[in-house]
Coordinates of C-alpha atoms in Angstrom, one line a residue:
Chain A
M1 CA -20.0 -26.0 -15.5
G2 CA -22.5 -23.6 -17.1
S3 CA -25.3 -22.8 -14.7
G4 CA -27.8 -22.0 -17.5
N5 CA -30.3 -24.8 -17.0
R6 CA -29.6 -25.3 -13.4
E7 CA -32.4 -26.8 -11.2
K8 CA -33.3 -24.6 -8.2
F9 CA -32.7 -25.8 -4.7
D10 CA -35.4 -25.5 -2.0
N11 CA -33.0 -24.4 0.7
P12 CA -32.6 -20.6 0.3
V13 CA -28.9 -20.6 1.5
V14 CA -27.9 -23.4 -0.8
E15 CA -29.8 -21.7 -3.6
W16 CA -28.0 -18.4 -2.9
V17 CA -24.6 -20.0 -3.1
D18 CA -25.4 -22.3 -6.0
S19 CA -26.7 -19.5 -8.2
R20 CA -23.3 -17.8 -7.7
L21 CA -21.0 -20.8 -7.7
P22 CA -22.8 -24.0 -8.7
V23 CA -20.9 -26.4 -6.4
F24 CA -24.2 -28.0 -5.2
T25 CA -25.3 -28.6 -8.7
L26 CA -21.9 -30.2 -9.4
L27 CA -22.1 -32.4 -6.3
K28 CA -25.6 -33.5 -7.2
A29 CA -24.6 -34.4 -10.8
E30 CA -21.4 -36.2 -9.9
Y31 CA -22.2 -37.9 -6.6
G32 CA -26.0 -37.7 -6.3
V33 CA -27.8 -38.7 -9.5
F34 CA -24.6 -39.9 -11.3
P35 CA -25.6 -43.0 -13.3
T36 CA -23.5 -45.9 -12.1
P37 CA -23.6 -49.5 -13.4
K38 CA -25.9 -51.5 -11.0
N39 CA -23.8 -54.7 -11.0
F40 CA -20.7 -53.6 -9.0
N41 CA -19.2 -56.2 -6.8
Y42 CA -17.1 -55.4 -3.7
F43 CA -13.9 -55.0 -5.8
W44 CA -15.4 -51.6 -6.7
N45 CA -15.1 -50.4 -3.1
F46 CA -11.4 -49.9 -3.3
G47 CA -11.3 -46.6 -5.0
A48 CA -13.3 -45.0 -2.2
I49 CA -11.3 -46.9 0.4
A50 CA -8.0 -45.6 -1.2
M51 CA -9.4 -42.1 -1.0
V52 CA -10.3 -42.5 2.7
M53 CA -6.7 -43.8 3.3
L54 CA -5.2 -40.8 1.5
I55 CA -7.2 -38.4 3.7
T56 CA -6.2 -40.4 6.8
M57 CA -2.5 -40.2 5.8
I58 CA -2.6 -36.4 5.1
L59 CA -4.4 -35.7 8.4
T60 CA -2.2 -37.8 10.6
G61 CA 0.9 -36.6 8.7
I62 CA 0.2 -32.9 9.3
F63 CA -0.3 -33.5 13.0
L64 CA 2.9 -35.6 13.2
A65 CA 4.9 -32.9 11.4
M66 CA 4.0 -30.5 14.3
S67 CA 6.1 -32.7 16.6
Y68 CA 8.8 -34.0 14.3
N69 CA 12.3 -32.6 14.0
P70 CA 13.8 -33.1 10.5
S71 CA 17.5 -33.2 11.5
T72 CA 19.9 -36.1 11.9
A73 CA 20.5 -35.0 15.5
G74 CA 16.9 -34.8 16.5
A75 CA 14.8 -37.0 14.2
F76 CA 15.0 -40.3 16.0
E77 CA 14.5 -38.7 19.4
S78 CA 11.6 -36.6 18.2
V79 CA 9.8 -39.8 16.9
E80 CA 10.4 -41.5 20.3
R81 CA 9.0 -38.3 22.0
I82 CA 5.9 -38.5 19.8
M83 CA 5.5 -42.1 21.0
R84 CA 6.1 -41.4 24.7
D85 CA 5.3 -37.8 25.5
V86 CA 3.1 -36.2 22.9
N87 CA -0.6 -36.6 23.8
G88 CA -2.0 -39.3 21.6
G89 CA 1.2 -39.2 19.6
W90 CA 1.5 -43.0 19.6
L91 CA -1.9 -43.3 18.0
L92 CA -1.1 -40.7 15.3
R93 CA 2.2 -42.4 14.5
Y94 CA 0.8 -45.9 14.4
M95 CA -2.2 -44.7 12.3
H96 CA 0.3 -43.1 9.9
A97 CA 2.8 -46.1 9.7
N98 CA 0.1 -48.7 9.3
G99 CA -2.0 -46.4 7.1
A100 CA 0.8 -46.5 4.5
S101 CA 0.5 -50.3 4.4
F102 CA -3.3 -50.2 4.2
F103 CA -3.2 -47.5 1.5
F104 CA -1.0 -49.8 -0.5
I105 CA -3.3 -52.8 0.2
A106 CA -6.3 -50.8 -1.1
V107 CA -4.4 -49.5 -4.2
Y108 CA -2.9 -52.9 -5.1
I109 CA -6.4 -54.5 -5.0
H110 CA -7.8 -51.5 -6.9
I111 CA -5.1 -51.9 -9.6
F112 CA -5.7 -55.7 -9.8
R113 CA -9.4 -55.1 -10.2
G114 CA -8.7 -52.8 -13.1
M115 CA -6.5 -55.4 -14.7
Y116 CA -9.0 -58.3 -14.1
Y117 CA -12.0 -56.5 -15.5
G118 CA -10.1 -54.7 -18.3
S119 CA -10.9 -51.2 -16.9
Y120 CA -7.8 -49.8 -18.6
K121 CA -9.3 -50.4 -22.1
Q122 CA -10.6 -47.9 -24.5
P123 CA -12.0 -45.2 -23.7
R124 CA -10.4 -45.3 -20.1
E125 CA -6.7 -45.2 -21.1
I126 CA -6.0 -41.8 -19.6
L127 CA -7.9 -42.8 -16.4
W128 CA -5.7 -45.8 -16.1
I129 CA -2.5 -43.9 -16.8
L130 CA -3.3 -41.3 -14.2
G131 CA -3.8 -44.2 -11.8
V132 CA -0.3 -45.5 -12.5
V133 CA 1.0 -41.9 -12.0
I134 CA -0.6 -41.9 -8.6
F135 CA 1.0 -45.3 -7.8
L136 CA 4.4 -44.0 -8.7
L137 CA 3.9 -40.8 -6.6
M138 CA 2.8 -43.0 -3.7
M139 CA 6.0 -45.1 -4.0
A140 CA 8.2 -42.0 -3.9
T141 CA 6.2 -40.6 -1.0
A142 CA 6.3 -43.8 1.0
F143 CA 10.1 -44.2 0.4
M144 CA 10.8 -40.7 1.7
G145 CA 8.5 -41.1 4.6
Y146 CA 10.2 -44.3 5.7
V147 CA 13.5 -42.3 5.9
L148 CA 12.2 -39.8 8.4
P149 CA 12.3 -41.8 11.7
W150 CA 16.1 -42.0 11.0
G151 CA 16.5 -45.6 12.2
Q152 CA 18.9 -48.1 10.7
M153 CA 16.5 -49.3 8.0
S154 CA 15.6 -45.6 7.2
Y155 CA 19.3 -44.8 6.7
W156 CA 20.3 -47.9 4.8
G157 CA 17.1 -48.0 2.7
A158 CA 17.8 -44.5 1.6
T159 CA 21.4 -45.3 0.9
V160 CA 20.6 -48.3 -1.3
I161 CA 17.8 -46.7 -3.2
T162 CA 19.6 -43.4 -3.9
N163 CA 22.6 -45.4 -5.0
L164 CA 20.4 -46.9 -7.7
F165 CA 20.7 -43.7 -9.6
S166 CA 24.5 -44.0 -9.8
A167 CA 23.8 -46.8 -12.3
V168 CA 22.8 -44.1 -14.8
P169 CA 25.7 -43.8 -17.3
V170 CA 27.9 -40.7 -17.3
V171 CA 25.8 -38.4 -15.0
G172 CA 24.9 -41.1 -12.4
D173 CA 27.3 -39.9 -9.6
A174 CA 26.4 -36.3 -10.2
I175 CA 22.7 -37.2 -9.8
V176 CA 23.4 -39.0 -6.5
T177 CA 25.4 -36.1 -5.1
L178 CA 22.5 -33.8 -6.1
L179 CA 19.9 -36.1 -4.3
W180 CA 22.1 -36.3 -1.2
G181 CA 23.2 -32.7 -1.0
G182 CA 26.6 -34.1 0.2
F183 CA 28.8 -37.1 -0.1
S184 CA 26.5 -39.6 1.7
V185 CA 22.9 -39.7 3.0
D186 CA 23.1 -37.1 5.8
N187 CA 21.4 -34.1 7.3
P188 CA 20.7 -32.2 4.0
T189 CA 19.2 -35.5 2.6
L190 CA 16.8 -35.9 5.6
N191 CA 15.8 -32.3 5.4
R192 CA 14.8 -32.3 1.8
F193 CA 13.1 -35.7 2.1
F194 CA 10.9 -34.2 4.8
A195 CA 10.1 -31.2 2.6
L196 CA 9.2 -33.4 -0.3
H197 CA 7.3 -36.0 1.8
Y198 CA 5.1 -33.1 3.0
L199 CA 4.6 -31.8 -0.5
M200 CA 3.9 -35.1 -2.4
P201 CA 0.5 -36.1 -0.9
F202 CA -0.9 -32.8 -2.1
V203 CA 0.4 -33.6 -5.6
I204 CA -1.2 -37.0 -5.3
F205 CA -4.4 -35.3 -4.3
A206 CA -4.3 -33.2 -7.4
V207 CA -3.7 -36.2 -9.6
V208 CA -6.5 -38.1 -7.8
F209 CA -8.8 -35.2 -8.8
L210 CA -7.8 -35.6 -12.4
H211 CA -8.3 -39.4 -12.1
V212 CA -11.8 -38.9 -10.7
W213 CA -12.6 -36.3 -13.3
A214 CA -11.6 -38.7 -16.1
L215 CA -13.7 -41.4 -14.4
H216 CA -16.7 -39.1 -14.5
V217 CA -16.2 -38.5 -18.2
T218 CA -16.1 -42.1 -19.3
G219 CA -18.2 -43.5 -16.4
S220 CA -17.3 -46.6 -14.4
N221 CA -16.5 -50.0 -15.9
N222 CA -18.3 -52.9 -14.3
P223 CA -17.9 -56.7 -13.8
T224 CA -19.3 -57.6 -17.2
G225 CA -17.2 -55.0 -19.1
V226 CA -20.3 -54.2 -21.1
E227 CA -21.1 -50.5 -21.3
P228 CA -24.4 -49.4 -19.8
K229 CA -27.0 -49.0 -22.6
T230 CA -30.3 -48.0 -21.0
K231 CA -31.5 -46.6 -17.7
K232 CA -32.2 -50.2 -16.6
D233 CA -28.4 -50.8 -16.4
T234 CA -27.6 -48.1 -14.0
L235 CA -28.5 -46.8 -10.5
P236 CA -28.0 -43.3 -9.1
F237 CA -24.7 -43.1 -7.1
H238 CA -26.6 -41.9 -4.1
P239 CA -27.9 -43.7 -2.0
Y240 CA -27.0 -47.0 -3.7
Y241 CA -23.2 -46.6 -3.9
T242 CA -22.7 -44.1 -1.1
I243 CA -24.1 -46.8 1.2
K244 CA -22.2 -49.7 -0.4
D245 CA -18.9 -47.7 -0.3
S246 CA -19.5 -46.8 3.3
F247 CA -20.0 -50.4 4.2
G248 CA -16.8 -51.4 2.5
V249 CA -14.9 -48.5 4.0
L250 CA -16.0 -49.5 7.5
L251 CA -15.0 -53.1 7.1
F252 CA -11.6 -52.0 5.8
L253 CA -11.2 -49.6 8.6
A254 CA -12.0 -52.3 11.1
L255 CA -9.2 -54.4 9.8
Y256 CA -6.9 -51.4 9.7
S257 CA -7.8 -50.6 13.3
A258 CA -7.0 -54.2 14.4
F259 CA -3.5 -53.6 13.2
V260 CA -3.2 -50.1 14.6
F261 CA -4.3 -51.2 18.1
F262 CA -3.2 -54.8 18.4
A263 CA -0.2 -55.3 16.0
P264 CA 1.1 -51.9 15.3
D265 CA 4.7 -53.0 14.6
S266 CA 4.0 -56.2 12.8
L267 CA 4.4 -54.7 9.3
G268 CA 7.7 -52.8 10.2
H269 CA 11.2 -53.9 10.9
P270 CA 12.7 -54.0 14.4
D271 CA 16.0 -52.6 13.1
N272 CA 14.3 -49.3 12.5
Y273 CA 14.1 -48.8 16.3
I274 CA 18.0 -48.6 16.3
P275 CA 19.2 -45.1 15.5
A276 CA 20.9 -44.7 12.1
D277 CA 24.6 -45.5 12.1
P278 CA 26.6 -44.8 9.0
L279 CA 29.3 -47.2 10.0
V280 CA 27.2 -50.3 10.6
T281 CA 25.1 -51.9 7.8
P282 CA 22.3 -54.2 9.0
A283 CA 23.0 -57.8 7.9
H284 CA 19.7 -57.9 6.0
I285 CA 18.4 -54.8 4.4
V286 CA 14.8 -55.2 3.2
P287 CA 12.3 -52.5 2.0
E288 CA 8.8 -52.3 3.3
W289 CA 6.5 -55.1 2.2
Y290 CA 4.8 -53.1 -0.6
F291 CA 8.1 -52.7 -2.4
L292 CA 9.3 -56.3 -2.2
P293 CA 8.2 -57.5 -5.7
F294 CA 10.0 -54.6 -7.3
Y295 CA 13.0 -55.1 -5.1
A296 CA 13.1 -58.7 -6.3
M297 CA 13.1 -57.6 -9.9
L298 CA 15.9 -55.1 -9.1
R299 CA 18.1 -57.9 -7.7
A300 CA 17.1 -60.4 -10.4
I301 CA 19.7 -59.1 -12.8
T302 CA 23.1 -60.2 -11.6
F303 CA 24.9 -60.4 -14.9
P304 CA 26.0 -57.8 -17.4
V305 CA 24.4 -57.7 -20.9
G306 CA 26.9 -57.6 -23.8
I307 CA 28.3 -59.6 -26.7
P308 CA 28.9 -63.2 -25.5
F309 CA 32.5 -64.5 -25.2
T310 CA 33.9 -60.9 -25.5
D311 CA 34.6 -58.2 -22.9
I312 CA 32.1 -55.9 -24.6
V313 CA 29.4 -54.9 -22.1
F314 CA 26.4 -52.7 -23.1
I315 CA 24.6 -52.8 -19.8
E316 CA 26.3 -53.5 -16.5
A317 CA 24.5 -55.7 -14.0
K318 CA 23.6 -52.8 -11.7
L319 CA 22.1 -50.7 -14.5
G320 CA 20.3 -53.8 -15.8
G321 CA 18.6 -54.3 -12.5
V322 CA 17.5 -50.7 -12.3
L323 CA 16.2 -50.8 -15.9
V324 CA 14.2 -53.9 -15.2
M325 CA 12.7 -52.5 -12.1
F326 CA 11.6 -49.2 -13.7
G327 CA 10.5 -51.1 -16.8
S328 CA 8.1 -53.2 -14.8
I329 CA 6.2 -50.0 -14.0
A330 CA 6.6 -48.7 -17.6
L331 CA 4.7 -51.8 -18.7
L332 CA 1.8 -50.8 -16.6
F333 CA 1.7 -47.5 -18.4
A334 CA 1.7 -49.3 -21.7
L335 CA -0.9 -51.9 -20.8
P336 CA -3.9 -50.1 -22.5
F337 CA -2.0 -50.1 -25.7
L338 CA -0.6 -53.6 -25.5
D339 CA -4.0 -55.3 -24.7
K340 CA -6.1 -54.8 -27.9
H341 CA -8.5 -57.6 -27.2
P342 CA -12.1 -56.4 -27.7
I343 CA -13.5 -58.0 -24.6
R344 CA -12.8 -56.2 -21.4
S345 CA -13.8 -58.4 -18.5
A346 CA -11.8 -61.6 -17.7
R347 CA -15.1 -63.3 -17.0
Y348 CA -15.6 -63.6 -20.7
R349 CA -12.0 -64.4 -21.6
P350 CA -11.3 -68.1 -20.9
L351 CA -7.5 -67.7 -21.4
F352 CA -6.9 -64.3 -20.0
R353 CA -8.6 -65.2 -16.7
P354 CA -6.2 -68.0 -15.6
A355 CA -3.3 -65.9 -17.0
I356 CA -4.1 -62.8 -14.9
I357 CA -4.6 -65.0 -11.8
L358 CA -1.1 -66.6 -12.5
F359 CA 0.2 -63.1 -12.9
L360 CA -1.0 -62.2 -9.5
L361 CA 0.5 -65.4 -7.9
N362 CA 3.8 -64.7 -9.7
F363 CA 3.7 -61.1 -8.3
I364 CA 3.2 -62.4 -4.8
F365 CA 6.0 -64.9 -5.3
L366 CA 8.3 -62.0 -6.4
G367 CA 7.4 -60.4 -3.1
Y368 CA 8.5 -63.5 -1.2
V369 CA 11.8 -63.6 -3.2
G370 CA 12.3 -59.9 -2.4
S371 CA 11.9 -60.5 1.3
Q372 CA 14.7 -63.1 1.5
S373 CA 18.4 -62.4 1.8
A374 CA 20.6 -62.3 -1.3
D375 CA 22.2 -65.7 -0.8
A376 CA 19.0 -67.6 0.2
T377 CA 18.1 -70.9 -1.4
L378 CA 14.8 -72.6 -2.3
F379 CA 14.6 -76.4 -3.0
G380 CA 18.4 -76.4 -2.9
L381 CA 18.7 -73.9 -5.7
P382 CA 19.8 -70.3 -5.3
L383 CA 16.8 -68.0 -4.9
S384 CA 18.2 -65.6 -7.4
I385 CA 17.3 -68.1 -10.2
F386 CA 13.7 -68.1 -9.1
G387 CA 13.8 -64.3 -8.9
L388 CA 15.0 -64.2 -12.5
A389 CA 12.4 -66.7 -13.6
A390 CA 9.5 -64.8 -11.9
T391 CA 10.8 -61.5 -13.5
A392 CA 10.7 -63.2 -16.9
V393 CA 7.1 -64.3 -16.2
Y394 CA 6.1 -60.8 -15.2
Y395 CA 7.6 -59.4 -18.4
G396 CA 6.3 -62.3 -20.5
F397 CA 2.8 -61.6 -19.4
F398 CA 2.9 -58.1 -20.9
I399 CA 5.1 -58.5 -24.0
V400 CA 4.4 -62.1 -25.1
L401 CA 1.2 -63.4 -23.7
I402 CA -1.1 -60.4 -24.1
P403 CA -0.1 -59.8 -27.8
L404 CA -0.7 -63.6 -28.4
L405 CA -4.1 -63.4 -26.7
N406 CA -5.0 -60.4 -28.9
K407 CA -4.6 -62.6 -31.9
Y408 CA -5.8 -66.0 -30.8
E409 CA -8.1 -65.8 -27.9
E410 CA -11.8 -66.4 -28.6
G411 CA -14.0 -64.8 -26.0
R412 CA -17.2 -66.2 -24.5
E413 CA -20.5 -64.7 -25.5
L414 CA -21.1 -61.4 -23.9
P415 CA -24.4 -60.6 -22.2
P416 CA -26.6 -58.2 -24.3
S417 CA -26.7 -55.8 -21.4
I418 CA -25.8 -55.3 -17.7
H419 CA -29.5 -55.6 -16.8
E420 CA -29.8 -59.0 -18.6
S421 CA -26.7 -60.4 -17.0
V422 CA -28.1 -59.5 -13.6
L423 CA -31.4 -61.2 -14.3
E424 CA -29.6 -64.3 -15.6
A425 CA -27.5 -64.5 -12.4
Q426 CA -30.7 -64.1 -10.3
Q427 CA -32.4 -66.9 -12.2
K428 CA -29.4 -69.2 -11.8
S429 CA -29.3 -68.7 -8.1
K430 CA -33.0 -69.3 -7.7
A431 CA -33.1 -72.4 -9.9
P432 CA -31.6 -74.9 -7.3
E433 CA -34.3 -73.9 -4.8
A434 CA -37.1 -74.6 -7.2
A435 CA -35.6 -78.0 -8.1
Chain B
M1 CA -5.3 -9.7 -56.7
A2 CA -6.2 -12.9 -54.9
T3 CA -2.8 -14.4 -55.5
K4 CA -1.1 -11.3 -54.3
K5 CA -3.1 -11.4 -51.1
T6 CA -2.2 -15.0 -50.4
T7 CA 1.5 -14.4 -50.8
K8 CA 1.3 -11.4 -48.5
S9 CA -0.5 -13.3 -45.8
A10 CA 1.9 -16.2 -46.2
K11 CA 4.7 -13.8 -45.7
S12 CA 3.2 -12.3 -42.6
D13 CA 2.5 -15.8 -41.3
S14 CA 6.1 -16.8 -41.6
R15 CA 7.1 -13.6 -39.8
R16 CA 4.6 -14.4 -37.0
D17 CA 5.9 -18.0 -36.8
F18 CA 9.4 -16.6 -36.5
L19 CA 8.4 -14.2 -33.7
A20 CA 6.4 -16.9 -31.9
L21 CA 9.3 -19.4 -32.1
T22 CA 11.8 -16.8 -31.0
A23 CA 9.6 -15.7 -28.1
A24 CA 9.1 -19.4 -27.0
S25 CA 12.8 -20.2 -27.2
F26 CA 13.8 -17.2 -25.2
G27 CA 11.1 -18.1 -22.7
A28 CA 12.5 -21.6 -22.5
V29 CA 16.0 -20.3 -21.9
G30 CA 14.7 -17.9 -19.3
A31 CA 12.8 -20.7 -17.5
G32 CA 15.9 -22.9 -17.6
S33 CA 18.2 -20.2 -16.2
V34 CA 15.7 -19.5 -13.4
A35 CA 15.3 -23.3 -12.7
W36 CA 19.1 -23.9 -12.4
P37 CA 19.6 -22.0 -9.1
F38 CA 16.8 -24.0 -7.6
I39 CA 18.2 -27.3 -8.7
N40 CA 21.8 -26.3 -7.8
S41 CA 20.7 -25.4 -4.3
M42 CA 20.3 -29.2 -3.8
N43 CA 24.0 -29.8 -4.5
P44 CA 26.5 -29.9 -1.5
A45 CA 26.6 -26.6 0.3
K46 CA 29.9 -24.8 1.1
D47 CA 30.1 -25.9 4.7
T48 CA 29.5 -29.5 3.5
L49 CA 32.4 -29.2 1.0
A50 CA 34.6 -27.6 3.7
L51 CA 34.5 -30.8 5.8
S52 CA 36.4 -32.6 3.0
T53 CA 39.7 -33.5 4.8
T54 CA 40.4 -35.7 7.7
E55 CA 43.7 -36.3 9.5
V56 CA 44.5 -39.6 11.2
N57 CA 47.4 -40.5 13.6
L58 CA 48.9 -43.8 12.4
T59 CA 51.3 -44.5 15.3
P60 CA 49.0 -46.7 17.4
I61 CA 48.0 -49.0 14.5
Q62 CA 49.8 -52.4 14.6
V63 CA 50.6 -54.6 11.7
G64 CA 47.5 -56.6 10.7
Q65 CA 45.2 -54.1 12.4
S66 CA 42.4 -52.2 10.7
I67 CA 40.7 -49.0 11.7
T68 CA 37.7 -47.1 10.4
V69 CA 37.6 -43.3 10.3
M70 CA 34.9 -41.0 8.9
W71 CA 35.6 -38.8 5.9
R72 CA 32.8 -36.9 4.2
G73 CA 30.2 -38.8 6.1
K74 CA 31.5 -42.1 4.8
P75 CA 33.7 -44.7 6.5
V76 CA 37.3 -45.0 5.3
F77 CA 39.1 -48.3 6.0
I78 CA 42.8 -48.0 6.9
R79 CA 44.5 -51.5 7.1
R80 CA 48.2 -51.9 8.0
R81 CA 48.7 -55.0 5.9
T82 CA 50.8 -58.1 6.8
E83 CA 53.5 -59.4 4.5
K84 CA 51.1 -62.3 3.7
E85 CA 48.2 -59.9 2.7
I86 CA 50.5 -57.9 0.5
A87 CA 51.8 -61.0 -1.2
E88 CA 48.2 -62.2 -1.7
A89 CA 47.2 -58.9 -3.3
R90 CA 50.2 -58.9 -5.7
D91 CA 50.0 -62.6 -6.7
V92 CA 47.0 -62.1 -8.9
D93 CA 46.6 -62.1 -12.7
T94 CA 45.1 -58.6 -13.0
S95 CA 43.6 -59.3 -16.5
K96 CA 41.2 -61.8 -15.0
L97 CA 39.7 -59.3 -12.5
I98 CA 36.3 -57.7 -12.8
D99 CA 37.8 -54.2 -12.5
P100 CA 41.4 -54.8 -13.6
Q101 CA 43.9 -52.9 -11.4
S102 CA 47.2 -54.0 -9.9
D103 CA 47.9 -53.6 -6.2
E104 CA 50.8 -51.1 -7.0
E105 CA 48.3 -48.7 -8.6
R106 CA 46.1 -48.8 -5.4
V107 CA 48.6 -48.0 -2.7
Q108 CA 51.3 -45.4 -2.1
N109 CA 53.0 -47.5 0.6
P110 CA 52.4 -51.3 0.4
E111 CA 52.0 -51.5 4.1
W112 CA 49.1 -49.0 4.2
L113 CA 45.9 -49.7 2.3
V114 CA 43.4 -46.8 2.4
L115 CA 39.9 -47.4 1.0
V116 CA 36.5 -45.8 1.0
G117 CA 34.5 -48.4 2.9
V118 CA 31.4 -48.2 0.8
C119 CA 30.4 -51.1 -1.5
T120 CA 30.4 -50.0 -5.1
H121 CA 27.2 -51.9 -5.7
L122 CA 24.5 -50.1 -3.6
G123 CA 26.5 -48.4 -0.9
C124 CA 26.5 -50.7 2.1
V125 CA 29.5 -50.9 4.4
P126 CA 31.4 -54.2 3.9
S127 CA 32.3 -56.3 6.9
G128 CA 35.9 -57.4 7.7
Q129 CA 37.2 -54.5 9.7
K130 CA 36.7 -56.0 13.1
V131 CA 38.3 -59.2 14.4
G132 CA 35.9 -62.1 13.8
E133 CA 33.9 -60.5 11.1
S134 CA 33.5 -62.3 7.8
R135 CA 36.3 -61.2 5.4
G136 CA 34.8 -63.0 2.4
E137 CA 36.5 -65.6 0.2
Y138 CA 39.5 -63.4 -0.6
D139 CA 40.5 -62.4 2.9
G140 CA 39.6 -58.8 2.3
W141 CA 36.0 -57.6 2.9
F142 CA 32.6 -59.0 2.4
C143 CA 29.4 -57.0 1.7
P144 CA 26.5 -58.7 3.5
C145 CA 23.8 -56.8 1.5
H146 CA 24.2 -58.5 -1.9
G147 CA 27.2 -60.7 -1.4
S148 CA 30.2 -58.9 -2.9
H149 CA 33.7 -60.3 -2.0
Y150 CA 36.7 -57.9 -2.0
D151 CA 40.4 -59.0 -1.8
T152 CA 43.3 -57.7 0.4
S153 CA 43.7 -54.8 -2.1
G154 CA 40.0 -53.9 -1.9
R155 CA 39.4 -55.2 -5.4
I156 CA 36.1 -56.7 -6.4
R157 CA 36.5 -60.5 -7.0
K158 CA 33.1 -62.0 -6.8
G159 CA 29.5 -60.7 -6.6
P160 CA 27.3 -57.9 -8.1
A161 CA 29.6 -54.9 -7.4
P162 CA 30.9 -53.4 -10.6
K163 CA 34.1 -51.7 -9.3
N164 CA 36.9 -52.0 -6.8
L165 CA 36.5 -50.2 -3.5
A166 CA 37.5 -46.6 -4.2
V167 CA 40.8 -45.2 -3.1
P168 CA 40.5 -41.7 -1.8
S169 CA 43.2 -39.1 -2.4
Y170 CA 45.5 -39.1 0.6
E171 CA 49.0 -38.2 1.6
F172 CA 51.4 -39.1 4.4
L173 CA 52.6 -36.3 6.7
N174 CA 55.1 -36.0 9.6
D175 CA 57.4 -38.8 8.6
N176 CA 54.6 -41.2 7.8
T177 CA 53.0 -40.9 11.2
T178 CA 49.9 -38.9 10.0
L179 CA 47.6 -39.7 7.2
K180 CA 45.7 -36.8 5.6
I181 CA 42.6 -37.9 3.6
G182 CA 41.0 -35.6 1.0

């Protein structure tokens, strides 16, 4: 951040500030002239889109907090008051509730883009790991936020998820009591969840800053996975990508607005409009859609792990489910170190490409399994068998398939540079016209 | 001369290392002891702990009837069992149970079964208290969340729950007409 060979600005006010604190020089370097691969497709919009959603969530959240009452006696009614009496409260709340879903949509696409184009590979490992940290923080924040309206799903979701920690050997029950601040999910629990739900987005913001910092050290990956070599391969970020990102953001916001204004409750559960009742469990507890694949993996383990034909059990079923669920995220952390294949982009990996698409379909199927009740069936077989199989596929992708591909997959020939791949694509698209 | 200097600096290095390590360890202990009150403030407060007993009048409960009361924010099931239910609970080979326990260990008075009504899997409230609710395959309780079946002694018989429904500490007062839980 040295301002030694700083270029002068024409505007005297900007120049006065910049010579004392070179924020304008920084902005120009990182978002003005920043060299960016010129072949981005629309998958590369989702980082900017996620950023816009984060800001939307923080803004709507702060204004909702001004009318919200974090106590078991007042929470449900204060949310109804926001909906009926607070000026524009319905808009703030629907923006916030649907914003969570759309933030997750953006982030899931962003993560899948990173996997498809190998953006996690050397030298972008820390960039990827920070991204997974953001994803984890988002899940914690979303979970606690869902508890705040204090409806039936809030209460029972909180009960089921906090009870997961009781699976930890020896200290499990002490941890759960510590989380609750009592002997069940109750007023102290709601109070602390509100405090943490308010704090976490700012922690996320800080990690996003590190994520973007790391991105600006290595530079962006691109659809070919080939690093930029000359000036011909890149464009300045502004105006080329500021405009492309703005276009993508507007399209995304249009879809988001359609939900906010025309289907605001379609992604939520009707049960959450019933006030929390500790004596009545809803017949079918389901988490929000963005947790369903992980919920399916949690429920997939219904048997203890031990020595067969004896009573010796190492891991009880409940602990097994919890380990498998958290392990699925741990695998994302490990991905840069598991996948050692020299080619980044799935475009030039004939085996990885179908594999990653199957991985995506399997993940969506896990989501379906998670959305069904525990005793549901599919094709006449209990659904839990399919849940277990899909969980095995998820794990197999990381710990069996990727190491095998490292060894045996032969990639297709890489383009010599981004520039040449762009030229080649243009010639191909022109050729049919000439013929 | 040179060797002498080296040994001297090596000696002072180890002394510095010792001081640095000691300072760091005391710093860590200090940080830990400051962190503990913060973490401990999240544990149940004194007023929460003070609400830890509940008294119930048992006289209106008929044989075969169940009632639910709140204790520590959780439902407690009190069932006045029929002769048939008691017989069912006692006519079981305990060694074949998921969480082996005889019915005698779980009740003070065979007629009165007192249980914490929270499924030991992930904390849902099992059904079976009200007339017409599913009681599961063993005539006790059924947890709708993940499908655990409990018998007429509240023992886990089938499903993902690892343990029997918990028995709270309780005692009978006033000639068995009042139950004090906690």
